Amino acid sequence: MAASRTTMMSEEEQERIRARKIHKAFKFLFGIGIGARAVLMSSYVSGWLQNRLELASPVTSWTRMTEGLSLLDHGISPYEGDMFHETPLVLMLFYCLNKVWSGLIPVFFVLVDCVTAVLLHSVGNHVCRHLLQKQGRQVKSYSPQSLPLLLTQSELASVPRHMLGIYLCSPLTIASCAAFSTTGLHNLAIAAALLAAVKGRRHLATLATAVASYQCVYPEIFIIPVAMYIAQREQGSSFSFSDPASLLSMLKTAGAHFAWLGFLWGLSYLPFGSMDWFYWTRGFVMLAPDLTPNMGLFWYFFTEMFEHFRIFFLCVFQLNAVFYVIPLAVKLRDHPMFHLHLLVGLIAVFKSYPTLGDAALFLALLPVWGHCFTYMHLLV
């Protein structure tokens, strides 16, 4: 009796020690991430980073945002010229923050990154739990040689911490935040969509995908794996592309996404009383008229091209960013979260105006599949 009580006490003590270590790790990660951002934002380095092509695109540049705010202050629509390409709701958000107190803007950017990191931590926790449950149901059918590929219970605690730490302390996200790039808002919307999807919250997931699509055209393709994930949670093992209930669930998700997107477009009409912004945001991203050098493929290819070939290759390049979603949906129908992760990486590479901040989100999601890293050399 005394021995069992001692064992229980020792287990409780070990759990308390483990909890204290996790708490210290969180404080350390947040301290490093917030401290690095604060130091860079308060120094001359911030101005230098804002002009770096790796961190600021024509869409996400803070320099262009300040020009848009200045035009708005003088009663001129920023969309009357060709310099401003951020969405109206984001513009009005920073306009309000600037009117209240300009010092809120750097605090807001740091807060966005912190919230995104917390959301990714929760995503990692839920995805790992889901994978462990799935492994428990199917482990008897696995080959003994596949055991090293399986997720372990210890990774349930370590993977979410790694995701949070990679996003908070990555030089890519720190530099992007210090450059006041609005890419952070885009990453926040995608992280929220991932979390809502793994929780099976259709309305929140579609709202987040709509916000991400509103800011940039390419996340429209996220609705397919998100719809598959939610349908699988609802239908369980009976999920199939030919099952009417599964198809109805996916159609509900797609309908909710486009309803939210239409609502955001309607809100965007109110500040200026016109839809001129539509061409200078979504149209600008799709047509890629600005060939300023950046991290993407478009600018280099189109500066070397004859003008009469432009439309054809523009269609080819834009389709390349979204072409993979259907084949991946068929091949990875049992792994919609992996499908989502791959789409995040594909968009970061093939969008018309990418930055390093786009790649940071893809890298932060990698620890979820850390148990497979040993076999990555087989891809080469």
Tab-separated table of C-alpha atoms in Angstrom:
chain	number	residue	atom	x	y	z
A	1	MET	CA	0.000	0.000	0.000
A	2	ALA	CA	2.754	2.388	0.995
A	3	ALA	CA	4.767	1.349	-2.062
A	4	SER	CA	1.877	2.090	-4.428
A	5	ARG	CA	1.309	5.487	-2.752
A	6	THR	CA	5.018	6.268	-3.136
A	7	THR	CA	4.861	5.279	-6.806
A	8	MET	CA	1.832	7.529	-7.370
A	9	MET	CA	3.577	10.418	-5.635
A	10	SER	CA	6.711	9.935	-7.690
A	11	GLU	CA	4.666	9.911	-10.914
A	12	GLU	CA	2.876	13.085	-9.855
A	13	GLU	CA	6.207	14.680	-8.987
A	14	GLN	CA	7.634	13.713	-12.373
A	15	GLU	CA	4.569	15.198	-14.058
A	16	ARG	CA	5.035	18.473	-12.143
A	17	ILE	CA	8.721	18.593	-13.081
A	18	ARG	CA	7.824	17.949	-16.725
A	19	ALA	CA	5.192	20.699	-16.641
A	20	ARG	CA	7.697	23.159	-15.140
A	21	LYS	CA	10.225	22.341	-17.857
A	22	ILE	CA	7.615	22.886	-20.574
A	23	HIS	CA	6.608	26.190	-18.977
A	24	LYS	CA	10.241	27.319	-18.905
A	25	ALA	CA	10.709	26.261	-22.536
A	26	PHE	CA	7.663	28.312	-23.572
A	27	LYS	CA	8.903	31.372	-21.702
A	28	PHE	CA	12.331	31.005	-23.293
A	29	LEU	CA	10.925	30.657	-26.827
A	30	PHE	CA	8.567	33.600	-26.456
A	31	GLY	CA	11.321	35.654	-24.854
A	32	ILE	CA	13.730	34.975	-27.722
A	33	GLY	CA	11.103	35.540	-30.413
A	34	ILE	CA	9.592	38.717	-28.979
A	35	GLY	CA	12.972	40.111	-27.900
A	36	ALA	CA	14.550	39.635	-31.330
A	37	ARG	CA	11.593	41.287	-33.028
A	38	ALA	CA	11.567	44.211	-30.602
A	39	VAL	CA	15.297	44.856	-31.019
A	40	LEU	CA	15.139	44.809	-34.827
A	41	MET	CA	11.967	46.902	-35.011
A	42	SER	CA	13.438	49.621	-32.816
A	43	SER	CA	16.684	49.876	-34.812
A	44	TYR	CA	17.674	51.218	-38.223
A	45	VAL	CA	17.772	47.600	-39.435
A	46	SER	CA	13.984	47.662	-39.724
A	47	GLY	CA	14.114	50.293	-42.480
A	48	TRP	CA	16.743	48.276	-44.325
A	49	LEU	CA	14.657	45.087	-44.066
A	50	GLN	CA	11.561	46.864	-45.392
A	51	ASN	CA	13.386	47.439	-48.684
A	52	ARG	CA	14.683	43.886	-49.039
A	53	LEU	CA	13.124	42.086	-52.009
A	54	GLU	CA	13.239	38.794	-50.107
A	55	LEU	CA	10.886	40.117	-47.423
A	56	ALA	CA	8.682	42.689	-49.169
A	57	SER	CA	6.707	42.133	-52.348
A	58	PRO	CA	4.583	44.713	-54.182
A	59	VAL	CA	1.578	43.259	-52.319
A	60	THR	CA	2.974	42.930	-48.784
A	61	SER	CA	5.476	45.820	-48.680
A	62	TRP	CA	5.153	48.162	-45.689
A	63	THR	CA	6.575	51.011	-47.780
A	64	ARG	CA	3.605	50.717	-50.113
A	65	MET	CA	1.262	50.426	-47.144
A	66	THR	CA	2.509	53.750	-45.750
A	67	GLU	CA	1.929	55.327	-49.179
A	68	GLY	CA	-1.609	53.977	-49.151
A	69	LEU	CA	-2.220	55.357	-45.655
A	70	SER	CA	-0.872	58.746	-46.729
A	71	LEU	CA	-3.175	58.853	-49.760
A	72	LEU	CA	-6.111	57.857	-47.580
A	73	ASP	CA	-5.281	60.695	-45.158
A	74	HIS	CA	-5.540	63.138	-48.066
A	75	GLY	CA	-8.900	61.755	-49.175
A	76	ILE	CA	-7.492	59.939	-52.225
A	77	SER	CA	-8.240	56.299	-52.946
A	78	PRO	CA	-4.983	54.276	-52.967
A	79	TYR	CA	-6.444	52.199	-55.792
A	80	GLU	CA	-6.510	55.098	-58.247
A	81	GLY	CA	-2.825	54.515	-59.018
A	82	ASP	CA	-0.743	51.383	-59.495
A	83	MET	CA	1.366	51.482	-56.315
A	84	PHE	CA	-0.929	49.929	-53.709
A	85	HIS	CA	-2.133	46.315	-53.901
A	86	GLU	CA	-3.112	45.294	-50.373
A	87	THR	CA	-6.781	44.602	-49.646
A	88	PRO	CA	-9.140	47.353	-48.361
A	89	LEU	CA	-9.914	45.687	-45.019
A	90	VAL	CA	-6.210	45.331	-44.197
A	91	LEU	CA	-5.675	48.939	-45.244
A	92	MET	CA	-8.504	50.126	-42.966
A	93	LEU	CA	-7.145	48.026	-40.096
A	94	PHE	CA	-3.772	49.776	-40.214
A	95	TYR	CA	-5.451	53.122	-40.825
A	96	CYS	CA	-7.389	52.737	-37.562
A	97	LEU	CA	-4.301	51.556	-35.661
A	98	ASN	CA	-2.305	54.502	-36.998
A	99	LYS	CA	-5.030	56.949	-35.982
A	100	VAL	CA	-5.209	55.564	-32.433
A	101	TRP	CA	-1.412	55.472	-31.952
A	102	SER	CA	1.263	54.593	-34.480
A	103	GLY	CA	3.174	52.721	-31.760
A	104	LEU	CA	0.467	50.065	-31.827
A	105	ILE	CA	1.554	48.906	-35.280
A	106	PRO	CA	4.808	47.139	-34.281
A	107	VAL	CA	3.034	45.667	-31.236
A	108	PHE	CA	0.322	44.376	-33.577
A	109	PHE	CA	2.850	42.669	-35.878
A	110	VAL	CA	4.556	40.948	-32.938
A	111	LEU	CA	1.178	39.878	-31.541
A	112	VAL	CA	0.172	38.409	-34.917
A	113	ASP	CA	3.301	36.249	-34.993
A	114	CYS	CA	2.774	35.113	-31.387
A	115	VAL	CA	-0.852	34.152	-32.050
A	116	THR	CA	0.173	32.280	-35.214
A	117	ALA	CA	2.788	30.337	-33.233
A	118	VAL	CA	0.206	29.408	-30.571
A	119	LEU	CA	-2.231	28.260	-33.263
A	120	LEU	CA	0.490	26.115	-34.864
A	121	HIS	CA	1.238	24.579	-31.444
A	122	SER	CA	-2.418	23.619	-31.142
A	123	VAL	CA	-2.449	22.303	-34.726
A	124	GLY	CA	0.535	20.067	-33.958
A	125	ASN	CA	-1.122	18.779	-30.791
A	126	HIS	CA	-4.387	17.869	-32.524
A	127	VAL	CA	-2.760	16.370	-35.626
A	128	CYS	CA	-0.414	14.181	-33.561
A	129	ARG	CA	-3.315	12.944	-31.432
A	130	HIS	CA	-5.281	12.137	-34.563
A	131	LEU	CA	-2.320	10.273	-36.104
A	132	LEU	CA	-1.753	8.278	-32.905
A	133	GLN	CA	-5.418	7.279	-32.764
A	134	LYS	CA	-5.342	6.251	-36.402
A	135	GLN	CA	-2.165	4.226	-35.848
A	136	GLY	CA	-3.749	2.481	-32.859
A	137	ARG	CA	-6.669	1.314	-34.989
A	138	GLN	CA	-4.559	0.148	-37.931
A	139	VAL	CA	-1.252	-0.943	-36.372
A	140	LYS	CA	-2.096	-4.666	-36.683
A	141	SER	CA	-2.240	-4.324	-40.454
A	142	TYR	CA	1.159	-2.612	-40.677
A	143	SER	CA	4.299	-4.398	-41.786
A	144	PRO	CA	6.894	-4.908	-38.998
A	145	GLN	CA	9.396	-3.041	-41.187
A	146	SER	CA	7.232	0.096	-40.991
A	147	LEU	CA	7.405	0.393	-37.192
A	148	PRO	CA	10.254	2.980	-37.258
A	149	LEU	CA	7.963	5.217	-39.331
A	150	LEU	CA	5.244	5.336	-36.683
A	151	LEU	CA	4.581	8.300	-34.428
A	152	THR	CA	5.416	7.731	-30.756
A	153	GLN	CA	3.729	8.997	-27.594
A	154	SER	CA	6.763	11.107	-26.671
A	155	GLU	CA	6.393	13.082	-29.898
A	156	LEU	CA	2.907	14.158	-28.816
A	157	ALA	CA	4.529	16.721	-26.505
A	158	SER	CA	7.669	17.547	-28.485
A	159	VAL	CA	6.204	18.141	-31.960
A	160	PRO	CA	3.902	21.062	-30.980
A	161	ARG	CA	6.776	22.734	-29.086
A	162	HIS	CA	9.060	22.369	-32.100
A	163	MET	CA	6.425	23.918	-34.363
A	164	LEU	CA	5.949	26.859	-32.017
A	165	GLY	CA	9.692	27.330	-31.603
A	166	ILE	CA	10.462	27.128	-35.324
A	167	TYR	CA	7.865	29.747	-36.176
A	168	LEU	CA	8.693	32.109	-33.305
A	169	CYS	CA	12.467	31.886	-33.558
A	170	SER	CA	12.937	31.381	-37.289
A	171	PRO	CA	15.086	34.106	-38.888
A	172	LEU	CA	12.552	34.194	-41.720
A	173	THR	CA	9.604	35.126	-39.502
A	174	ILE	CA	11.677	37.455	-37.318
A	175	ALA	CA	12.991	39.358	-40.349
A	176	SER	CA	9.549	39.401	-41.977
A	177	CYS	CA	7.986	40.810	-38.805
A	178	ALA	CA	10.747	43.406	-38.416
A	179	ALA	CA	10.128	44.436	-42.039
A	180	PHE	CA	6.425	44.985	-41.181
A	181	SER	CA	5.454	42.614	-43.987
A	182	THR	CA	1.745	41.799	-44.119
A	183	THR	CA	2.692	38.191	-44.926
A	184	GLY	CA	2.277	37.571	-41.199
A	185	LEU	CA	-1.460	38.219	-41.490
A	186	HIS	CA	-1.654	35.727	-44.334
A	187	ASN	CA	0.142	33.088	-42.243
A	188	LEU	CA	-2.203	33.786	-39.323
A	189	ALA	CA	-5.260	33.113	-41.503
A	190	ILE	CA	-3.777	29.840	-42.817
A	191	ALA	CA	-2.824	28.663	-39.313
A	192	ALA	CA	-6.364	29.433	-38.113
A	193	ALA	CA	-7.787	27.459	-41.061
A	194	LEU	CA	-5.574	24.462	-40.220
A	195	LEU	CA	-6.618	24.484	-36.562
A	196	ALA	CA	-10.326	24.871	-37.298
A	197	ALA	CA	-10.119	22.069	-39.886
A	198	VAL	CA	-8.457	19.565	-37.535
A	199	LYS	CA	-11.095	20.410	-34.928
A	200	GLY	CA	-13.878	19.897	-37.467
A	201	ARG	CA	-15.239	23.434	-37.083
A	202	ARG	CA	-16.692	24.051	-40.537
A	203	HIS	CA	-17.746	27.697	-40.132
A	204	LEU	CA	-14.493	28.801	-38.502
A	205	ALA	CA	-12.390	26.849	-41.005
A	206	THR	CA	-14.214	28.329	-43.994
A	207	LEU	CA	-14.020	31.826	-42.509
A	208	ALA	CA	-10.245	31.425	-42.143
A	209	THR	CA	-9.806	30.044	-45.670
A	210	ALA	CA	-11.947	32.907	-46.977
A	211	VAL	CA	-9.765	35.464	-45.164
A	212	ALA	CA	-6.616	33.833	-46.573
A	213	SER	CA	-8.145	33.779	-50.074
A	214	TYR	CA	-9.284	37.372	-49.688
A	215	GLN	CA	-5.714	38.455	-48.998
A	216	CYS	CA	-4.211	36.322	-51.756
A	217	VAL	CA	-5.914	34.368	-54.540
A	218	TYR	CA	-3.988	31.119	-54.208
A	219	PRO	CA	-5.405	29.786	-50.878
A	220	GLU	CA	-8.700	29.171	-52.695
A	221	ILE	CA	-7.319	25.674	-53.322
A	222	PHE	CA	-7.121	25.015	-49.570
A	223	ILE	CA	-10.870	24.523	-49.516
A	224	ILE	CA	-10.508	21.069	-51.127
A	225	PRO	CA	-8.332	19.409	-48.427
A	226	VAL	CA	-10.180	21.347	-45.690
A	227	ALA	CA	-13.505	20.017	-47.008
A	228	MET	CA	-12.030	16.500	-47.165
A	229	TYR	CA	-10.733	16.736	-43.592
A	230	ILE	CA	-14.076	17.895	-42.194
A	231	ALA	CA	-15.977	15.262	-44.207
A	232	GLN	CA	-13.673	12.532	-42.872
A	233	ARG	CA	-14.312	13.661	-39.302
A	234	GLU	CA	-18.058	13.551	-39.921
A	235	GLN	CA	-18.252	10.346	-41.973
A	236	GLY	CA	-15.386	8.379	-40.434
A	237	SER	CA	-14.341	5.230	-42.287
A	238	SER	CA	-17.303	5.557	-44.684
A	239	PHE	CA	-15.745	8.637	-46.327
A	240	SER	CA	-15.454	8.302	-50.091
A	241	PHE	CA	-15.589	10.581	-53.119
A	242	SER	CA	-18.506	8.482	-54.369
A	243	ASP	CA	-20.432	8.581	-51.074
A	244	PRO	CA	-23.379	11.051	-51.281
A	245	ALA	CA	-23.068	12.037	-47.617
A	246	SER	CA	-19.347	12.781	-48.021
A	247	LEU	CA	-19.974	14.818	-51.169
A	248	LEU	CA	-22.756	16.761	-49.429
A	249	SER	CA	-20.428	17.547	-46.522
A	250	MET	CA	-17.719	18.808	-48.893
A	251	LEU	CA	-20.254	20.904	-50.821
A	252	LYS	CA	-21.427	22.477	-47.552
A	253	THR	CA	-17.845	23.409	-46.725
A	254	ALA	CA	-17.222	24.878	-50.186
A	255	GLY	CA	-20.501	26.805	-50.043
A	256	ALA	CA	-19.669	28.252	-46.623
A	257	HIS	CA	-16.225	29.298	-47.892
A	258	PHE	CA	-17.617	31.216	-50.865
A	259	ALA	CA	-20.356	32.751	-48.727
A	260	TRP	CA	-17.729	34.130	-46.318
A	261	LEU	CA	-15.628	35.319	-49.254
A	262	GLY	CA	-18.587	37.158	-50.743
A	263	PHE	CA	-19.231	38.754	-47.357
A	264	LEU	CA	-15.629	40.013	-47.207
A	265	TRP	CA	-15.910	41.400	-50.726
A	266	GLY	CA	-19.101	43.204	-49.718
A	267	LEU	CA	-17.370	44.737	-46.697
A	268	SER	CA	-14.524	45.869	-48.954
A	269	TYR	CA	-16.968	47.820	-51.113
A	270	LEU	CA	-18.001	50.048	-48.198
A	271	PRO	CA	-14.812	52.119	-47.552
A	272	PHE	CA	-14.494	53.452	-51.127
A	273	GLY	CA	-17.938	52.807	-52.581
A	274	SER	CA	-16.519	50.930	-55.566
A	275	MET	CA	-14.899	47.658	-56.586
A	276	ASP	CA	-11.802	49.272	-58.118
A	277	TRP	CA	-9.723	47.541	-55.473
A	278	PHE	CA	-10.594	44.135	-56.990
A	279	TYR	CA	-8.415	44.610	-60.062
A	280	TRP	CA	-5.521	46.168	-58.125
A	281	THR	CA	-5.433	43.301	-55.602
A	282	ARG	CA	-6.617	39.984	-57.065
A	283	GLY	CA	-6.170	41.095	-60.668
A	284	PHE	CA	-2.669	42.358	-59.912
A	285	VAL	CA	-1.654	39.004	-58.404
A	286	MET	CA	-3.074	37.024	-61.314
A	287	LEU	CA	-1.739	39.233	-64.141
A	288	ALA	CA	1.645	39.933	-62.470
A	289	PRO	CA	2.325	43.251	-64.258
A	290	ASP	CA	5.050	44.374	-61.817
A	291	LEU	CA	8.306	42.677	-62.806
A	292	THR	CA	10.349	43.999	-59.891
A	293	PRO	CA	12.857	41.242	-58.903
A	294	ASN	CA	11.591	39.054	-56.064
A	295	MET	CA	11.854	35.508	-54.701
A	296	GLY	CA	9.483	34.100	-57.310
A	297	LEU	CA	9.773	32.738	-60.835
A	298	PHE	CA	7.514	35.146	-62.690
A	299	TRP	CA	9.630	38.290	-62.883
A	300	TYR	CA	12.726	36.648	-64.390
A	301	PHE	CA	10.814	34.590	-66.922
A	302	PHE	CA	8.596	37.417	-68.157
A	303	THR	CA	11.392	39.974	-68.481
A	304	GLU	CA	13.008	37.634	-71.028
A	305	MET	CA	9.823	36.892	-72.970
A	306	PHE	CA	8.347	38.414	-76.104
A	307	GLU	CA	5.107	40.240	-75.306
A	308	HIS	CA	2.899	38.208	-77.671
A	309	PHE	CA	3.696	35.029	-75.685
A	310	ARG	CA	2.871	36.644	-72.325
A	311	ILE	CA	-0.800	35.642	-71.981
A	312	PHE	CA	-0.131	31.993	-72.817
A	313	PHE	CA	2.736	31.576	-70.365
A	314	LEU	CA	0.936	33.625	-67.723
A	315	CYS	CA	-1.892	31.088	-67.822
A	316	VAL	CA	0.614	28.223	-67.667
A	317	PHE	CA	2.431	29.688	-64.670
A	318	GLN	CA	-0.762	30.463	-62.763
A	319	LEU	CA	-2.221	27.037	-63.446
A	320	ASN	CA	1.025	25.498	-62.218
A	321	ALA	CA	0.292	26.837	-58.727
A	322	VAL	CA	-3.101	25.135	-58.574
A	323	PHE	CA	-2.775	22.173	-60.941
A	324	TYR	CA	-1.520	19.766	-58.269
A	325	VAL	CA	-4.507	20.072	-55.943
A	326	ILE	CA	-6.690	17.440	-57.703
A	327	PRO	CA	-3.974	14.745	-58.175
A	328	LEU	CA	-2.879	15.259	-54.566
A	329	ALA	CA	-6.493	15.059	-53.370
A	330	VAL	CA	-6.862	11.671	-55.066
A	331	LYS	CA	-3.493	10.299	-53.958
A	332	LEU	CA	-3.625	11.682	-50.401
A	333	ARG	CA	-7.356	11.293	-49.771
A	334	ASP	CA	-6.592	9.579	-46.448
A	335	HIS	CA	-4.088	12.288	-45.447
A	336	PRO	CA	-5.714	15.705	-45.969
A	337	MET	CA	-3.417	17.433	-43.470
A	338	PHE	CA	-0.351	16.322	-45.422
A	339	HIS	CA	-2.154	17.525	-48.550
A	340	LEU	CA	-2.649	20.952	-46.944
A	341	HIS	CA	0.991	21.100	-45.930
A	342	LEU	CA	2.148	20.367	-49.477
A	343	LEU	CA	-0.160	23.058	-50.875
A	344	VAL	CA	1.314	25.613	-48.453
A	345	GLY	CA	4.759	24.804	-49.854
A	346	LEU	CA	3.633	24.812	-53.485
A	347	ILE	CA	2.007	28.217	-53.107
A	348	ALA	CA	5.128	29.581	-51.407
A	349	VAL	CA	7.146	28.559	-54.488
A	350	PHE	CA	4.763	29.213	-57.384
A	351	LYS	CA	2.804	32.325	-56.380
A	352	SER	CA	3.544	35.418	-58.437
A	353	TYR	CA	4.937	37.542	-55.570
A	354	PRO	CA	6.358	35.249	-52.847
A	355	THR	CA	8.499	36.246	-49.870
A	356	LEU	CA	10.549	34.348	-47.327
A	357	GLY	CA	7.687	34.735	-44.869
A	358	ASP	CA	5.593	32.372	-47.010
A	359	ALA	CA	8.238	29.656	-46.744
A	360	ALA	CA	8.431	30.110	-42.954
A	361	LEU	CA	4.952	28.638	-42.446
A	362	PHE	CA	5.805	25.569	-44.534
A	363	LEU	CA	8.977	25.002	-42.502
A	364	ALA	CA	7.101	25.382	-39.193
A	365	LEU	CA	4.757	22.533	-40.165
A	366	LEU	CA	7.578	20.068	-40.926
A	367	PRO	CA	7.933	18.645	-37.356
A	368	VAL	CA	4.520	16.965	-37.705
A	369	TRP	CA	6.159	14.537	-40.107
A	370	GLY	CA	9.452	14.317	-38.182
A	371	HIS	CA	9.019	10.568	-37.638
A	372	CYS	CA	9.467	10.140	-41.428
A	373	PHE	CA	12.642	12.235	-41.774
A	374	THR	CA	14.900	9.161	-41.601
A	375	TYR	CA	13.622	8.038	-44.991
A	376	MET	CA	13.769	11.365	-46.790
A	377	HIS	CA	16.995	10.332	-48.519
A	378	LEU	CA	14.884	7.914	-50.579
A	379	LEU	CA	13.327	10.894	-52.359
A	380	VAL	CA	16.631	11.882	-53.928
